[in-house]
Coordinates of C-alpha atoms and ligand atoms in Angstrom, one line a residue:
X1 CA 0.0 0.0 0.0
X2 CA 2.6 2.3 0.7
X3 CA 4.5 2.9 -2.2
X4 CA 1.3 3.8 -3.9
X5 CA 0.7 6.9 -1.3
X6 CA 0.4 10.0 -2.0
X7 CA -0.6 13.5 -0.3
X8 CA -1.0 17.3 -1.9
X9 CA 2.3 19.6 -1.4
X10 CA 2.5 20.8 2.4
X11 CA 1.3 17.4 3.9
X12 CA 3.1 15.0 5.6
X13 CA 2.1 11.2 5.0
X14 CA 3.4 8.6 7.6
X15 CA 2.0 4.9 6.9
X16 CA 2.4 2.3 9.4
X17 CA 1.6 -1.3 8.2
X18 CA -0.2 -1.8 12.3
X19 CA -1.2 0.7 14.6
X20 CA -3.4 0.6 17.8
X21 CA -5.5 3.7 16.3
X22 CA -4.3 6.0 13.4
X23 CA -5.9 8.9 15.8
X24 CA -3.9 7.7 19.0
X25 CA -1.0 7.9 16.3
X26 CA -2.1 11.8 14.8
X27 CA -2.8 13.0 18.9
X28 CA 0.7 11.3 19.7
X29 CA 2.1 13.7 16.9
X30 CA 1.2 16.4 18.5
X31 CA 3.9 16.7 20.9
X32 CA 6.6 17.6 17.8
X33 CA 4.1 18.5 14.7
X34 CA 2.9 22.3 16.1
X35 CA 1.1 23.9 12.7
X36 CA 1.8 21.1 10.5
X37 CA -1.2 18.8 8.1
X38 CA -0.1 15.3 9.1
X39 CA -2.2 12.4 6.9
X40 CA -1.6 9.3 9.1
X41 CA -2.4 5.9 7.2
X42 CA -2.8 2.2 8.5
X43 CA -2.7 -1.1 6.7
X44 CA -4.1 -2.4 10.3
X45 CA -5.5 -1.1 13.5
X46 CA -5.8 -3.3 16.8
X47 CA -8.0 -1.1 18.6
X48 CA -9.9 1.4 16.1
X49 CA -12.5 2.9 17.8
X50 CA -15.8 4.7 16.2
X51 CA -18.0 7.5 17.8
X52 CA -19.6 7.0 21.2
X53 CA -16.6 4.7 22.4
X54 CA -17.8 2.3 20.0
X55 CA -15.3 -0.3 18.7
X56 CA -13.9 0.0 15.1
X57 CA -13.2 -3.5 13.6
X58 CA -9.8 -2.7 11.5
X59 CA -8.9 -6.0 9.3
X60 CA -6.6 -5.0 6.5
X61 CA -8.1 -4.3 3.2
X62 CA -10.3 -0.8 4.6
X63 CA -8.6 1.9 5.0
X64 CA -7.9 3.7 7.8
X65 CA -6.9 7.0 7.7
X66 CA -6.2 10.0 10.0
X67 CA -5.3 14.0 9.6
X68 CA -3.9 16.1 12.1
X69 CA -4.4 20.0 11.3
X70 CA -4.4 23.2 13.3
X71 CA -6.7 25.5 12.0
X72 CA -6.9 28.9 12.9
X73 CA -10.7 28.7 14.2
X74 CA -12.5 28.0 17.3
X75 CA -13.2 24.6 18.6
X76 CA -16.8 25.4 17.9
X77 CA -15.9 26.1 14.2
X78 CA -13.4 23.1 13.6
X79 CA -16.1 20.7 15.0
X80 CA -17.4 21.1 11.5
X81 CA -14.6 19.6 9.7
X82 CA -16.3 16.1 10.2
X83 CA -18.5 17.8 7.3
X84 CA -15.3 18.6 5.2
X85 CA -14.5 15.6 5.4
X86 CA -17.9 13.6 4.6
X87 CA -18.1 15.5 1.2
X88 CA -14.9 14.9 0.1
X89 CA -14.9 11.6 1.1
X90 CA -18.0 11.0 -1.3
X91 CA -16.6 13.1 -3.8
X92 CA -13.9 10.8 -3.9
X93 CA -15.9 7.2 -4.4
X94 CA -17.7 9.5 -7.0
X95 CA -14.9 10.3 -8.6
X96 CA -13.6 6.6 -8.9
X97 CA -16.7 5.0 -9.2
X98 CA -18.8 7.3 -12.2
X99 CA -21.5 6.3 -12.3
X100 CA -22.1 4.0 -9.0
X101 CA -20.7 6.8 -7.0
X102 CA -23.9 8.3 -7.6
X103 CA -25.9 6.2 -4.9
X104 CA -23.8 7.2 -1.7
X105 CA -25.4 9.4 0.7
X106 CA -24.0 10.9 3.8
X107 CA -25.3 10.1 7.1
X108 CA -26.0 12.9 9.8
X109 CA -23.5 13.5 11.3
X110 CA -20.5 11.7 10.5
X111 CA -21.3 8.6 8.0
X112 CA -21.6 7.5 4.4
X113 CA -24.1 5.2 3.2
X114 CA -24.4 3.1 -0.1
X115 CA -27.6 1.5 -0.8
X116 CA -29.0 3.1 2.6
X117 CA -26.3 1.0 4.7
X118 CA -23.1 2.2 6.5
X119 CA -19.6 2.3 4.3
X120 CA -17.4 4.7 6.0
X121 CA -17.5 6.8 9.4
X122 CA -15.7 9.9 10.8
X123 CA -14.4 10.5 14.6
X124 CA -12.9 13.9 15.0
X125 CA -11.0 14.5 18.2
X126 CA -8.8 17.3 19.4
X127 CA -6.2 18.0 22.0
X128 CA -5.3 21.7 23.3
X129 CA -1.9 21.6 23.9
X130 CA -0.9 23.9 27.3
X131 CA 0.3 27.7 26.0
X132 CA -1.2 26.7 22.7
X133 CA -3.4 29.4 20.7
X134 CA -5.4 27.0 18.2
X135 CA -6.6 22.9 19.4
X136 CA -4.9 19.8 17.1
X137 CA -7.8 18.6 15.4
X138 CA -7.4 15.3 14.3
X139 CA -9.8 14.1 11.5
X140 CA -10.4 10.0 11.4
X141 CA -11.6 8.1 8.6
X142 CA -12.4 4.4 7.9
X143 CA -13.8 3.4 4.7
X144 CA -15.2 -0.5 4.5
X145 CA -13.7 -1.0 1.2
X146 CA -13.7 -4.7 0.9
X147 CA -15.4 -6.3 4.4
X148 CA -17.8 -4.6 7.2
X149 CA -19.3 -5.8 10.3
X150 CA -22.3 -7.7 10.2
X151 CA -23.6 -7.2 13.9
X152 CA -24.2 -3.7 13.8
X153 CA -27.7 -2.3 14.6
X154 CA -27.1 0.4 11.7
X155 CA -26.7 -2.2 8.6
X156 CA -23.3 -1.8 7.5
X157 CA -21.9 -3.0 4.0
X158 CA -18.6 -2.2 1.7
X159 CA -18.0 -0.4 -1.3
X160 CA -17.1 -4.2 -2.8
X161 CA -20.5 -5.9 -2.0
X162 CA -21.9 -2.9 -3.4
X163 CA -20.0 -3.7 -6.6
X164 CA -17.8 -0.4 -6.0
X165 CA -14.1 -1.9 -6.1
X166 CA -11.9 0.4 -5.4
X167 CA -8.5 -0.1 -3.1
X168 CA -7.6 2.0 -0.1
X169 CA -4.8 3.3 -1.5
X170 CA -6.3 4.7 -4.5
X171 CA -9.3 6.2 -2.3
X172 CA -6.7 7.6 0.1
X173 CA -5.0 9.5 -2.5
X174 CA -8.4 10.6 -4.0
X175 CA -9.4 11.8 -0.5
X176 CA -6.5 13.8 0.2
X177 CA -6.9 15.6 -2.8
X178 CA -10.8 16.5 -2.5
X179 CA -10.1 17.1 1.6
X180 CA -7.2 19.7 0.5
X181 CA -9.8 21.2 -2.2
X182 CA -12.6 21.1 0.5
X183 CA -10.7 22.3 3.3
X184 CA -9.7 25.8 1.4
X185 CA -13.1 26.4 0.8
X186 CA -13.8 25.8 4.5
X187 CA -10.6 28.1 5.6
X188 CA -12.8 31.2 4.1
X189 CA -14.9 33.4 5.8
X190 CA -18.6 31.7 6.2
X191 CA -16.7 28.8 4.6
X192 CA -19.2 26.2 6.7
X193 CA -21.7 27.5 4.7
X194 CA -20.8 26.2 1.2
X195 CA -19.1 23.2 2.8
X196 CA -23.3 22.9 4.4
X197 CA -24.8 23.3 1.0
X198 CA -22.6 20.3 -0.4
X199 CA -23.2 18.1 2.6
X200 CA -27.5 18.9 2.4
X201 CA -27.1 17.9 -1.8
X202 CA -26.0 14.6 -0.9
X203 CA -27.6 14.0 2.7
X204 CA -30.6 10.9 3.3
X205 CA -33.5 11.9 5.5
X206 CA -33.6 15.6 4.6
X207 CA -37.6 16.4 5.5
X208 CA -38.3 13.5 6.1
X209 CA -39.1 11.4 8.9
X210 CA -36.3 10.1 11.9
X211 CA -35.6 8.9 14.6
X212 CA -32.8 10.4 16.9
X213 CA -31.6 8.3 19.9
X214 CA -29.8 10.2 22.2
X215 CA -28.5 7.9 24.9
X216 CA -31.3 7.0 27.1
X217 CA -33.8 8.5 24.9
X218 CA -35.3 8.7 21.3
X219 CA -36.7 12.2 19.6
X220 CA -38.7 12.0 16.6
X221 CA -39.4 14.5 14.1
X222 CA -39.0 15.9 10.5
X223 CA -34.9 16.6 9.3
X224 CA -35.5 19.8 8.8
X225 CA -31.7 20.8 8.0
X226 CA -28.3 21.4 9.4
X227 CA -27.8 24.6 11.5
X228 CA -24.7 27.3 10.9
X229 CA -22.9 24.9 13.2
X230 CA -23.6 21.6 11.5
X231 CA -26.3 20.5 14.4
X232 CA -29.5 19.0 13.1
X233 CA -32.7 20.5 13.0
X234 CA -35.3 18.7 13.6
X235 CA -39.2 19.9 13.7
X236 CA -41.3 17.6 16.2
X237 CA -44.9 17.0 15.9
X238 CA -45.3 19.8 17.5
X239 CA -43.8 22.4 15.8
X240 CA -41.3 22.6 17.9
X241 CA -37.7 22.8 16.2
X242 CA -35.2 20.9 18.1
X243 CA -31.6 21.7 17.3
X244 CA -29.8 18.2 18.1
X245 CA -25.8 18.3 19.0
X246 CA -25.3 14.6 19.4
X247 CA -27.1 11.1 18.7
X248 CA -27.3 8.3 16.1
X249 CA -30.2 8.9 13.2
X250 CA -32.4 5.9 12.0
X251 CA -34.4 6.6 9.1
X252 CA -38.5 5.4 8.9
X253 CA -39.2 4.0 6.2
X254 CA -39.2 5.7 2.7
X255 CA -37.2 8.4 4.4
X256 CA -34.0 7.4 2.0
X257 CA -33.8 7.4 -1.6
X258 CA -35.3 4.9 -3.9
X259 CA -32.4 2.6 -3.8
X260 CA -32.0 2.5 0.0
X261 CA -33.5 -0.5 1.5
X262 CA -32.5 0.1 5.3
X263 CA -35.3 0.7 7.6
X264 CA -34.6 1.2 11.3
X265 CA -37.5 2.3 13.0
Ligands
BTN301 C1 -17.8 6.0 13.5 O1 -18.5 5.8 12.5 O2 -18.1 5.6 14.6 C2 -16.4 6.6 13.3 C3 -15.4 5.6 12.8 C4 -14.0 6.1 12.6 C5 -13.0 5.0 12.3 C6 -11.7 5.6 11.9 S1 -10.6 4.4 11.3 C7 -9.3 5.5 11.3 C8 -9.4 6.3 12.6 N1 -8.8 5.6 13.7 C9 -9.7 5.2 14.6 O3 -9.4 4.6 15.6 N2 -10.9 5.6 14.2 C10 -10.9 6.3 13.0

């Protein structure tokens, strides 16, 4: 996989056959990589992990990809970069995979869906170093590229089931190319904004039915949109517009497009 890597000018790649987490590895760069983009790529992890603590099963063949940046916005700001990152992550598959590309969605907040099941999440975590200005952000991807889990309550597949075959390292370097192109967009002033309108082209659910869990309880309601932080907005029965930070979506049915089959509630 390695010799196949490649990253735009003023990125650092580092590609480790094994790693515990490709995050740990971008937060453990921290210490010497003040200002710089750091991709971080892994054949292997032995302890991925997903949102919510969740566990991220990393056999080789997926890829597994983290980036560290420091951008010069607040932490409020940068928590939108999961967004970047979801449209360029699609853009990408699109971009390899004319004209199947066409049938992924993205998933509020952080997923990708083909066929209305789960192909490729997003964990963004930061660290604030002591004396620093600006937090590390630290973007994770995993794309199921040729297996997925099977005992997931959100049905998960990969892009190879779906009859998408694409390797990681191609979709690596396709992804660091539309992240780059994305991420200059989203350095401008009101970049969100644009970044928003790409995400809402591409997104399942929107005013539709879901159903929201958030921990201990479920919210349901119409998905109304994304707010100017990238929180969903969701209008209850009641008319009551709920802006939700948090929580895992599951769609009613023929709340996706024609082609997804996945109904969850
Ligand atoms: C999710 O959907 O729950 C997010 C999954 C994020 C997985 C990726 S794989 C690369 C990076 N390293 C990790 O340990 N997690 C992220």
């Amino acid at each position: 996989m390695t010799a196949s890597l490649s990253v735009p000018a003023s990125y650092a790649l580092h590609y480790l056959e094994e790693v515990d987490s490709t995050n740990s590895e971008a937060l453990r760069l921290t210490t010497s990589a003040r200002g710089e983009k750091h991709w971080v790529v892994a054949g292997r992890q032995t302890m991925g992990r997903g949102r919510r603590g969740r566990e991220w099963t990393s056999k080789p063949g997926n890829l597994y990809a983290s980036l560290l940046l420091y951008p010069k916005k607040s932490l409020t700001e940068a928590a939108t970069l999961s967004f970047v990152a979801g449209v360029a992550i699609r853009q990408a598959i699109v971009d390899l995979a004319q004209p199947a590309g066409e049938r992924i969605n993205l998933k509020w907040p952080n997923d990708l869906l083909v066929d209305g099941k789960k192909i490729a999440g997003i964990l963004l975590e930061s660290s604030l170093e002591q004396g620093a200005d600006n937090p590390a952000i630290v973007i994770g991807v995993g794309v199921n590229c040729a297996h997925s889990p099977n005992d997931t309550e959100f049905p998960a597949t990969n892009l190879a089931s779906a009859g998408i075959d694409i390797n990681p390292s191609e979709l690596f370097n396709r992804i660091a190319i539309k992240f780059n192109e994305f991420y200059e967009i989203w350095m401008q002033k009101n970049g969100f904004t644009d970044i928003r309108d790409h995400w809402l082209k591409s997104a399942a659910g929107i005013g539709k039915p879901i159903t929201v869990r958030l921990g201990d309880r479920e919210i349901q309601g119409v998905f109304e949109s994304l707010d100017a932080n990238g929180q969903l907005i969701l209008l209850e029965s009641n008319n009551k517009k709920t802006i939700v930070t948090a929580g895992d979506v599951f769609f009613s049915r023929n709340s996706v497009p024609a082609h997804d089959n996945n109904q969850a509630s």
